[in-house]
Short mmCIF file of C-alpha atoms and ligand atoms in Angstrom, two decimals:
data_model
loop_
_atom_site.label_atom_id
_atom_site.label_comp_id
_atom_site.label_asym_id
_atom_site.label_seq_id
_atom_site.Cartn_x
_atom_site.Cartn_y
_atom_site.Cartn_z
CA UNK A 1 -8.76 -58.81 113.94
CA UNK A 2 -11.84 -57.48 115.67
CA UNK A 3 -15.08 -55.91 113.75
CA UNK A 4 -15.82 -52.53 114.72
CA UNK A 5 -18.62 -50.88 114.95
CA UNK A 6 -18.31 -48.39 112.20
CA UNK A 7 -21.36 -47.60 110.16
CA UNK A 8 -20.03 -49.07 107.14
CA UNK A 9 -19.56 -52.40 109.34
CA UNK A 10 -16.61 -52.80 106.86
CA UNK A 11 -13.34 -51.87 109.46
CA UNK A 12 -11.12 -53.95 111.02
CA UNK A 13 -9.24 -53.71 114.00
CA UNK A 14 -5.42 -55.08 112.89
CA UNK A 15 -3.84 -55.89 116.32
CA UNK A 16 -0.29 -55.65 114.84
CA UNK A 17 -1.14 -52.36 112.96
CA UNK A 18 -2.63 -51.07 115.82
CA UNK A 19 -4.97 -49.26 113.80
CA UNK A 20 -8.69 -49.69 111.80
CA UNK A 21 -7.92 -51.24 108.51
CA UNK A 22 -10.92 -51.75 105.75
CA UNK A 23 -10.90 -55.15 104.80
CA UNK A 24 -9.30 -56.39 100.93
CA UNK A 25 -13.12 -57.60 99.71
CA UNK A 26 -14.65 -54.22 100.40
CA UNK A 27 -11.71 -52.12 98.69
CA UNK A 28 -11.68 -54.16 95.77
CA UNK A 29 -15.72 -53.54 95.99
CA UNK A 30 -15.12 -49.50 95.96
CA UNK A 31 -12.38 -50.24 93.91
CA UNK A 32 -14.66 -51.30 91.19
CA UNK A 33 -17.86 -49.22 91.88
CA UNK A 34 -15.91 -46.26 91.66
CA UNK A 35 -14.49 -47.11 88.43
CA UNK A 36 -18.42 -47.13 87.32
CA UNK A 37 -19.52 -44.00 88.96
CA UNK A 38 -16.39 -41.69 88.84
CA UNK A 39 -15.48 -41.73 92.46
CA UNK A 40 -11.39 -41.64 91.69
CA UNK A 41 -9.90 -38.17 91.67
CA UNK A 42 -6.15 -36.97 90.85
CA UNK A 43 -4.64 -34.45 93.10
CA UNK A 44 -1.18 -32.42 91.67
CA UNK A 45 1.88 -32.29 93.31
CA UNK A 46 4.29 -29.29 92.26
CA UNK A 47 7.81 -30.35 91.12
CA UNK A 48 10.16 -27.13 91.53
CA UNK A 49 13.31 -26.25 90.00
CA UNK A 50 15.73 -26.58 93.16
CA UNK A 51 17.60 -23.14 91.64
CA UNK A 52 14.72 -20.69 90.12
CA UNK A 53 11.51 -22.11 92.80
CA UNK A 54 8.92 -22.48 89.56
CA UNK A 55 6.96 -25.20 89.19
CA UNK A 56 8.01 -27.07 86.28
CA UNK A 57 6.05 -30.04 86.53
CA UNK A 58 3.51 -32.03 88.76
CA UNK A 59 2.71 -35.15 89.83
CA UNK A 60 -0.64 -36.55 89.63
CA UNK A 61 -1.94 -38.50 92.45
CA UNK A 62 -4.82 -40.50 92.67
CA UNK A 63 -7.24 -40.63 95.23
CA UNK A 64 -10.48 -42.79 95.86
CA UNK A 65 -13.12 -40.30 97.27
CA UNK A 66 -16.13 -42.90 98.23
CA UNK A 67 -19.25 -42.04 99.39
CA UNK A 68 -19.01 -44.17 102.64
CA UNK A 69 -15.66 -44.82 103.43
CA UNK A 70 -14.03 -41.40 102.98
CA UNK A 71 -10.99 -40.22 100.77
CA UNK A 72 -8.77 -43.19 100.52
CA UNK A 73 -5.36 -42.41 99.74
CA UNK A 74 -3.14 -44.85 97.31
CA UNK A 75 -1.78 -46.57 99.99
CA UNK A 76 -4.97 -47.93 101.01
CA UNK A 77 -6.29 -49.58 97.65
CA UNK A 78 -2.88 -49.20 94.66
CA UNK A 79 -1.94 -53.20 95.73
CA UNK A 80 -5.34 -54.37 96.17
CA UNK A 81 -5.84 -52.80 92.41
CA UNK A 82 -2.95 -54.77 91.26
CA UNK A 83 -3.61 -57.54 92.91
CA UNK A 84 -7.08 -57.47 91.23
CA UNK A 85 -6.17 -56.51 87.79
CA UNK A 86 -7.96 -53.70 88.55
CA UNK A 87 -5.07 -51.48 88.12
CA UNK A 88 -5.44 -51.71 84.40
CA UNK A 89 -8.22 -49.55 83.85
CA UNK A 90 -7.56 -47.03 86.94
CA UNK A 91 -4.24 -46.72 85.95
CA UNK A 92 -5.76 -46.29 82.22
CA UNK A 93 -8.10 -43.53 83.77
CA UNK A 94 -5.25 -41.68 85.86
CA UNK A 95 -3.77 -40.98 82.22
CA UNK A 96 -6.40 -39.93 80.55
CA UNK A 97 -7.53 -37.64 83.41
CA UNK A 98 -3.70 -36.42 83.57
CA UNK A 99 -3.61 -35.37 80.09
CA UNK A 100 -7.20 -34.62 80.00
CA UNK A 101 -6.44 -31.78 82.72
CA UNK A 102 -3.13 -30.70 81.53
CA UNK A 103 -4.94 -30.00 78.55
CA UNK A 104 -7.47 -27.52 80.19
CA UNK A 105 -5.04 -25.87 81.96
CA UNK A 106 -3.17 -25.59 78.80
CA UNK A 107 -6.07 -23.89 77.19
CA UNK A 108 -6.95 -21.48 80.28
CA UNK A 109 -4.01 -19.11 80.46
CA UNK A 110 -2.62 -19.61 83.42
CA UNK A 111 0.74 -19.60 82.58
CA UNK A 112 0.92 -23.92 82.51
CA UNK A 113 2.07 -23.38 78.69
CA UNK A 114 5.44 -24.96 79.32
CA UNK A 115 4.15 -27.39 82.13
CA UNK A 116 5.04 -30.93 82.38
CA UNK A 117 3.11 -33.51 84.03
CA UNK A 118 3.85 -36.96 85.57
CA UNK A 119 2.01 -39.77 86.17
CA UNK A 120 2.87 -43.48 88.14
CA UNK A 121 2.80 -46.20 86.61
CA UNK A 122 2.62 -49.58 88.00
CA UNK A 123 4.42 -53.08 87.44
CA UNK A 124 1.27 -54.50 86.58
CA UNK A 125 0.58 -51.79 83.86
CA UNK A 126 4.77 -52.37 82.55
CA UNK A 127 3.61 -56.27 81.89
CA UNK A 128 0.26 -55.33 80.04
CA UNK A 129 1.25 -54.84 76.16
CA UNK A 130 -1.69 -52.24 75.64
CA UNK A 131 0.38 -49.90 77.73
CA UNK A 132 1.57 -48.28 74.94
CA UNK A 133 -1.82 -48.01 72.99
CA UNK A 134 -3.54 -46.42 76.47
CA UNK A 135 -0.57 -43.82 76.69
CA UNK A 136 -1.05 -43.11 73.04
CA UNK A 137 -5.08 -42.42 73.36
CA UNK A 138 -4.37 -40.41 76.30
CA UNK A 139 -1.69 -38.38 74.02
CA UNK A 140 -4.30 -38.22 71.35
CA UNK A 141 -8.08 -37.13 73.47
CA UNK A 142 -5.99 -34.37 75.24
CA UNK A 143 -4.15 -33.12 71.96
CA UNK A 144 -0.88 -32.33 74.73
CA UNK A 145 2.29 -32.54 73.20
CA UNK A 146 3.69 -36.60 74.21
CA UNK A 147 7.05 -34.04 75.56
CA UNK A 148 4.69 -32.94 78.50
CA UNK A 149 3.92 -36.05 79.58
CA UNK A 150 6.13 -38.38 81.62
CA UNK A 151 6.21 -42.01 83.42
CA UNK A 152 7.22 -43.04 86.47
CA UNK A 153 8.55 -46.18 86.88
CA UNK A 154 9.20 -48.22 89.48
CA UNK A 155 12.54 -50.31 89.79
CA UNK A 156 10.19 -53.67 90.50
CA UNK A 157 8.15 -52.17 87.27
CA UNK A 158 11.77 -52.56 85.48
CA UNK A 159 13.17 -55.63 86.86
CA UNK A 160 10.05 -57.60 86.06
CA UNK A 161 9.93 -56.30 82.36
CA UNK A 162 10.77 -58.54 79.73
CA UNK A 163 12.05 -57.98 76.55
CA UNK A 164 8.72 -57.61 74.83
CA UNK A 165 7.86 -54.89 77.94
CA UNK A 166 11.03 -52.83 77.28
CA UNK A 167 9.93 -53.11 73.31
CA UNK A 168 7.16 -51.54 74.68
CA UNK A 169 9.15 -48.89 76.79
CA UNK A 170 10.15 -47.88 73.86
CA UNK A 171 7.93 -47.38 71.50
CA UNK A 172 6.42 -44.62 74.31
CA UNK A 173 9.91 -43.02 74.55
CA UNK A 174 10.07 -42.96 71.11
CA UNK A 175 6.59 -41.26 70.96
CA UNK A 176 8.16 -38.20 72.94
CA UNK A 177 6.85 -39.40 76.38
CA UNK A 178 9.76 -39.11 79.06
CA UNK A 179 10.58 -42.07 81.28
CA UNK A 180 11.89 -42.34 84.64
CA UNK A 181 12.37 -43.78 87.53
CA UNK A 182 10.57 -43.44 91.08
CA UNK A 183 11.56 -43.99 94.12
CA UNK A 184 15.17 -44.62 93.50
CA UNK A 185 17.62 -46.94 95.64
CA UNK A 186 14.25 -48.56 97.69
CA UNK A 187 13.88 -51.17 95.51
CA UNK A 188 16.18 -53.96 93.88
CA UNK A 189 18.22 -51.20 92.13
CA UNK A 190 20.23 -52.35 89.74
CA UNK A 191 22.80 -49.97 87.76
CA UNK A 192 21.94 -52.03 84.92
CA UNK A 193 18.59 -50.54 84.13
CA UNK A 194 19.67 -47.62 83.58
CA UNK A 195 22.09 -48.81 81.02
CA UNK A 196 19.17 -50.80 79.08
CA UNK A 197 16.34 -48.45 79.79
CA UNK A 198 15.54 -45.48 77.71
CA UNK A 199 15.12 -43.33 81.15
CA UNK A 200 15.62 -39.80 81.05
CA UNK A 201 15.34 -38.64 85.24
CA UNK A 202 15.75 -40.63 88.12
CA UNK A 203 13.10 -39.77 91.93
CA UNK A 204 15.37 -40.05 94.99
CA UNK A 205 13.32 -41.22 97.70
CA UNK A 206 11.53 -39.30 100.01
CA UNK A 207 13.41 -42.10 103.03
CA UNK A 208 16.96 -41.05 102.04
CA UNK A 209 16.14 -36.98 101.90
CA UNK A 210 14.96 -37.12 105.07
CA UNK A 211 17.94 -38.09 106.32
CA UNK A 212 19.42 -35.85 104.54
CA UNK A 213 20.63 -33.23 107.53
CA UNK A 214 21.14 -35.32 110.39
CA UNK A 215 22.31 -38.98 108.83
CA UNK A 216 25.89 -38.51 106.44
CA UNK A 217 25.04 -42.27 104.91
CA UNK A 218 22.14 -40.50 103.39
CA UNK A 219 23.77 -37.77 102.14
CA UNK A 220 26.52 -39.88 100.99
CA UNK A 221 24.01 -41.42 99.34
CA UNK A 222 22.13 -38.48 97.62
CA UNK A 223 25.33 -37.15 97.02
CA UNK A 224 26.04 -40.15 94.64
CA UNK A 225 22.91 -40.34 93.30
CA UNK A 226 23.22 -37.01 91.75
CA UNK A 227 26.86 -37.68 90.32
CA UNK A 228 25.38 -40.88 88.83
CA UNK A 229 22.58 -39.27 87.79
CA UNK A 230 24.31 -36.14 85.96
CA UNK A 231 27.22 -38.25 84.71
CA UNK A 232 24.37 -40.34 82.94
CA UNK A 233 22.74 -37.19 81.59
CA UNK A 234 19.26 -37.97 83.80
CA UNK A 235 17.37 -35.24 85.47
CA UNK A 236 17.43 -35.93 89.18
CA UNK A 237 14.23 -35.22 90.98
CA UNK A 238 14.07 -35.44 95.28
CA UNK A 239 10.85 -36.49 96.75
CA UNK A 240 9.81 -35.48 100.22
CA UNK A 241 11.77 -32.13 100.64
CA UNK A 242 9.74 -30.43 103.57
CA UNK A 243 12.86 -27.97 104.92
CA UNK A 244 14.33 -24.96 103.54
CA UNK A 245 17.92 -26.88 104.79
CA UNK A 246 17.28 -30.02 102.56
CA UNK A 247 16.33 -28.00 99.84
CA UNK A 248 19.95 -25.80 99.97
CA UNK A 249 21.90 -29.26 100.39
CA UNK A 250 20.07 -30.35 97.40
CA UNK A 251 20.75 -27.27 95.96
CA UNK A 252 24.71 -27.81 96.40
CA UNK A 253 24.63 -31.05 95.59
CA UNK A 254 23.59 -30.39 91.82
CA UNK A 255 20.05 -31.91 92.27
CA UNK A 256 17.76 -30.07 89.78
CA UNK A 257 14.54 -30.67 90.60
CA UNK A 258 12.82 -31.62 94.14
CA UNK A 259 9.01 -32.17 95.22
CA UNK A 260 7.56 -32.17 98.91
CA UNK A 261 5.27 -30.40 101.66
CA UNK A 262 7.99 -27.70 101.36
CA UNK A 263 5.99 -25.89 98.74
CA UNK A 264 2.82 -26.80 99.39
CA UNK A 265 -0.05 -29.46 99.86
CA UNK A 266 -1.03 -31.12 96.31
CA UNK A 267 -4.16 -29.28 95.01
CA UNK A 268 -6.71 -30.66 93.38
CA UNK A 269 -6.59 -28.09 90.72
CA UNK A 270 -3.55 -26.23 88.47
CA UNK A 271 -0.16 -25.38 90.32
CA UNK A 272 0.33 -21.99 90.99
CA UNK A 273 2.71 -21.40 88.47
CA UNK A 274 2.52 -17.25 88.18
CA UNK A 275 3.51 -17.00 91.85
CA UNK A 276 6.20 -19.49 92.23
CA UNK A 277 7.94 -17.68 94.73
CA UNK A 278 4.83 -17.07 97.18
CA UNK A 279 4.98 -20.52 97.64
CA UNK A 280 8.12 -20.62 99.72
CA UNK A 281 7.41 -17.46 101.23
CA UNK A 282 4.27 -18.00 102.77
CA UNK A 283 5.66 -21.23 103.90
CA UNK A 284 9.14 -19.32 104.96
CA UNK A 285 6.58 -16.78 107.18
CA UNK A 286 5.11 -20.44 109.23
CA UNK A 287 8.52 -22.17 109.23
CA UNK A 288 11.32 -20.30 111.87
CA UNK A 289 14.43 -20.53 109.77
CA UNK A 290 13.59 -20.16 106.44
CA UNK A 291 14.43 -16.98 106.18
CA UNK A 292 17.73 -17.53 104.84
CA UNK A 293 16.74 -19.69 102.01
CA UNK A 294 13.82 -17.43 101.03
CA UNK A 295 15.34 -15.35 97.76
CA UNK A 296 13.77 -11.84 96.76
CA UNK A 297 11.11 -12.48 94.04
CA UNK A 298 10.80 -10.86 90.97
CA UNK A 299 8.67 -7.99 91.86
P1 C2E B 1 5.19 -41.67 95.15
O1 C2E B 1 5.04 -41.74 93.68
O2 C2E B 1 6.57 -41.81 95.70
O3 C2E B 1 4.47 -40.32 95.56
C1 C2E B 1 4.89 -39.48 96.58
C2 C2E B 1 4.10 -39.71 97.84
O4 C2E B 1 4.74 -39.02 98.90
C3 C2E B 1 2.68 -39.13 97.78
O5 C2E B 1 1.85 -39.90 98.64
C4 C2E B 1 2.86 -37.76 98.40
O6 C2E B 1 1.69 -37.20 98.93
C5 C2E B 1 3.87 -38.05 99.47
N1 C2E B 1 4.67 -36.87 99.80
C6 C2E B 1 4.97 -35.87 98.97
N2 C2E B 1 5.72 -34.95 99.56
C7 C2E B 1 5.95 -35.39 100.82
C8 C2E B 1 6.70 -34.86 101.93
O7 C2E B 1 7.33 -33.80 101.87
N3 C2E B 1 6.71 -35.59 103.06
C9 C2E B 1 6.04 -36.76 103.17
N4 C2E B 1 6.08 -37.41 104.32
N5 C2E B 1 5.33 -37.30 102.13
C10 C2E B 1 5.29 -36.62 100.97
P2 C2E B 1 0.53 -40.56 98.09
O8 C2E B 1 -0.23 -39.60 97.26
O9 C2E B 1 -0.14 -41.17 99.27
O10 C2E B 1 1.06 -41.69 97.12
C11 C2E B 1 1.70 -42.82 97.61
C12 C2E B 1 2.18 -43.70 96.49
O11 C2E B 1 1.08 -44.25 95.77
C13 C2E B 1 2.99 -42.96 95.43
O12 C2E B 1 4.27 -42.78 95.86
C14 C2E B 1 2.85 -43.89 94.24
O13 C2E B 1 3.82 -44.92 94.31
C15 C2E B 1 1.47 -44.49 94.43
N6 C2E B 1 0.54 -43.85 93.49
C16 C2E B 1 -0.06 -42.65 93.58
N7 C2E B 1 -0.85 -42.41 92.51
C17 C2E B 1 -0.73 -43.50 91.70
C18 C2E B 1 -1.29 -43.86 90.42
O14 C2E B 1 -2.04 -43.12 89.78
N8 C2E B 1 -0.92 -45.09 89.90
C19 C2E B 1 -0.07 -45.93 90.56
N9 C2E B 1 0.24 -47.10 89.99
N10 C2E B 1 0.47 -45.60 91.75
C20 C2E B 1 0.15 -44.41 92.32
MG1 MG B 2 5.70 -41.13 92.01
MG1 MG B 3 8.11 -41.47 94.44
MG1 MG B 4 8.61 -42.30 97.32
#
């Protein structure tokens, strides 16, 4: 690694990367001065129903947006945090801002009545046993109903957990809060989670849609994941959908909900829920092809 001569003096030049990387010490610095001076910010990712196009849900993404080093984006800074113990009070923050903003948009009458929102949790935040008490403040400053709000899990999150952190599981399912699981097949999946975890919808990953059209061990595997996941009564969300053709095969397969650049960047403010269909038609209007996929909205 070579210094370079940015004006932060703080990035790295990783050979094997082949790109600038800021180094651990100086993340974990931002890390904890933006925790002090409110430097994090969530940005909302639309989650569509595959058959009708509205946006049923979001996901909330965090962001680090410091002064010197830019907008860092979750892969930059999420391991560091957990590394750090650090994750504990972002990831604390990230709910309360979740439901704190749900909660506005709930009062504003833009049609986000009926909207759901999601939020990631980490391994680190499974193995803490104030979990539950965080997602229950968050629940109870916003005043959202616990049935808008859901986790996502990862399968790590769920192999680590030990009996005391699936107690704690739950006791947040049992508040109302939904549970599922993110990122599904990438990790050490194991069929037996599902059986012992109070999970109601399951995230393919974004790797395995985009194979979706030209590899069939993908969509062999999609395909089962959405049997599995409808034979188990889980909601089946796919990540990463960014073509009108993965979004039809999803379609067909059964898959009820999907997420991805398909309908949009994530916005910094509320979804566009009046106008779901505008959505896929401006993007239908820059993508050649789309046209086919592109139903007649409501009016
Ligand atoms: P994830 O939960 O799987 O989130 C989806 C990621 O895929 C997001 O990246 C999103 O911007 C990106 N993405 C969405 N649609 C598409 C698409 O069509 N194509 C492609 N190529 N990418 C797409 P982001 O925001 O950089 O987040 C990365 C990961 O960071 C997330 O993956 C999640 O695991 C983690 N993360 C984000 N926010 C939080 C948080 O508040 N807490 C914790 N613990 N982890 C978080
Ligand atoms: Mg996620
Ligand atoms: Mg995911
Ligand atoms: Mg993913």
């Amino acid at each position: 690694q070579a210094k370079a001569g940015g004006r932060s003096g703080c990035r790295l030049y990783d050979e094997s990367l082949g790109q600038y990387v800021i180094d651990r010490a100086r993340i974990e610095q931002a890390l904890r001065q933006g925790l002090r001076d409110g430097h994090f910010v969530l940005q909302f990712e639309p989650i569509v129903d595959v058959t009708t196009h509205q946006v049923v849900a979001v996901e909330a993404l965090v962001r680090l947006n410091h002064p010197q080093l830019g907008l860092l984006m979750p892969g930059a800074f999420i391991e560091i945090a957990e590394d750090s113990g650090l994750i504990a009070p972002i990831g604390a923050w990230v709910l309360q801002e979740a439901c704190r903003l749900l909660a506005d948009w709930r009062g504003a009458d833009v049609g986000c009545g009926r909207l759901g929102i999601t939020v990631n949790v980490s391994a680190r935040q499974v193995a803490r046993p104030d979990l539950a008490d965080t997602v229950a403040q968050a629940l109870a400053q916003s005043g959202i109903p616990p049935q808008c709000l859901s986790l996502e899990l990862t399968e790590s999150a769920l192999m680590e957990a030990d009996v005391s952190a699936l107690r704690m599981l739950e006791r947040i399912r049992d508040m109302g809060v939904r549970l599922g699981i993110d990122d599904f097949g990438t990790g050490y999946s194991s069929l037996l989670y599902l059986k012992r975890l109070p999970v109601s919808f399951i995230k393919i990953d974004r790797s395995f849609v985009s194979g979706l059209v030209p590899d069939p061990t993908d969509r062999e595997i999609v395909t089962a994941v959405i049997r599995l996941g409808r034979a188990l009564g889980l909601v089946t969300i796919a990540e990463g959908v960014e073509s009108p053709e993965q979004l039809d095969i999803l379609k067909d397969l059964g898959c009820e909900l999907a997420q991805g650049y398909l309908f949009g960047p994530s916005t910094s403010g509320a979804p566009n829920v009046a106008q779901p269909w505008k959505i896929l038609l401006d993007h239908g209007r820059r993508a050649p092809g789309a046209d086919s996929t592109v139903a007649p909205g409501p009016g």
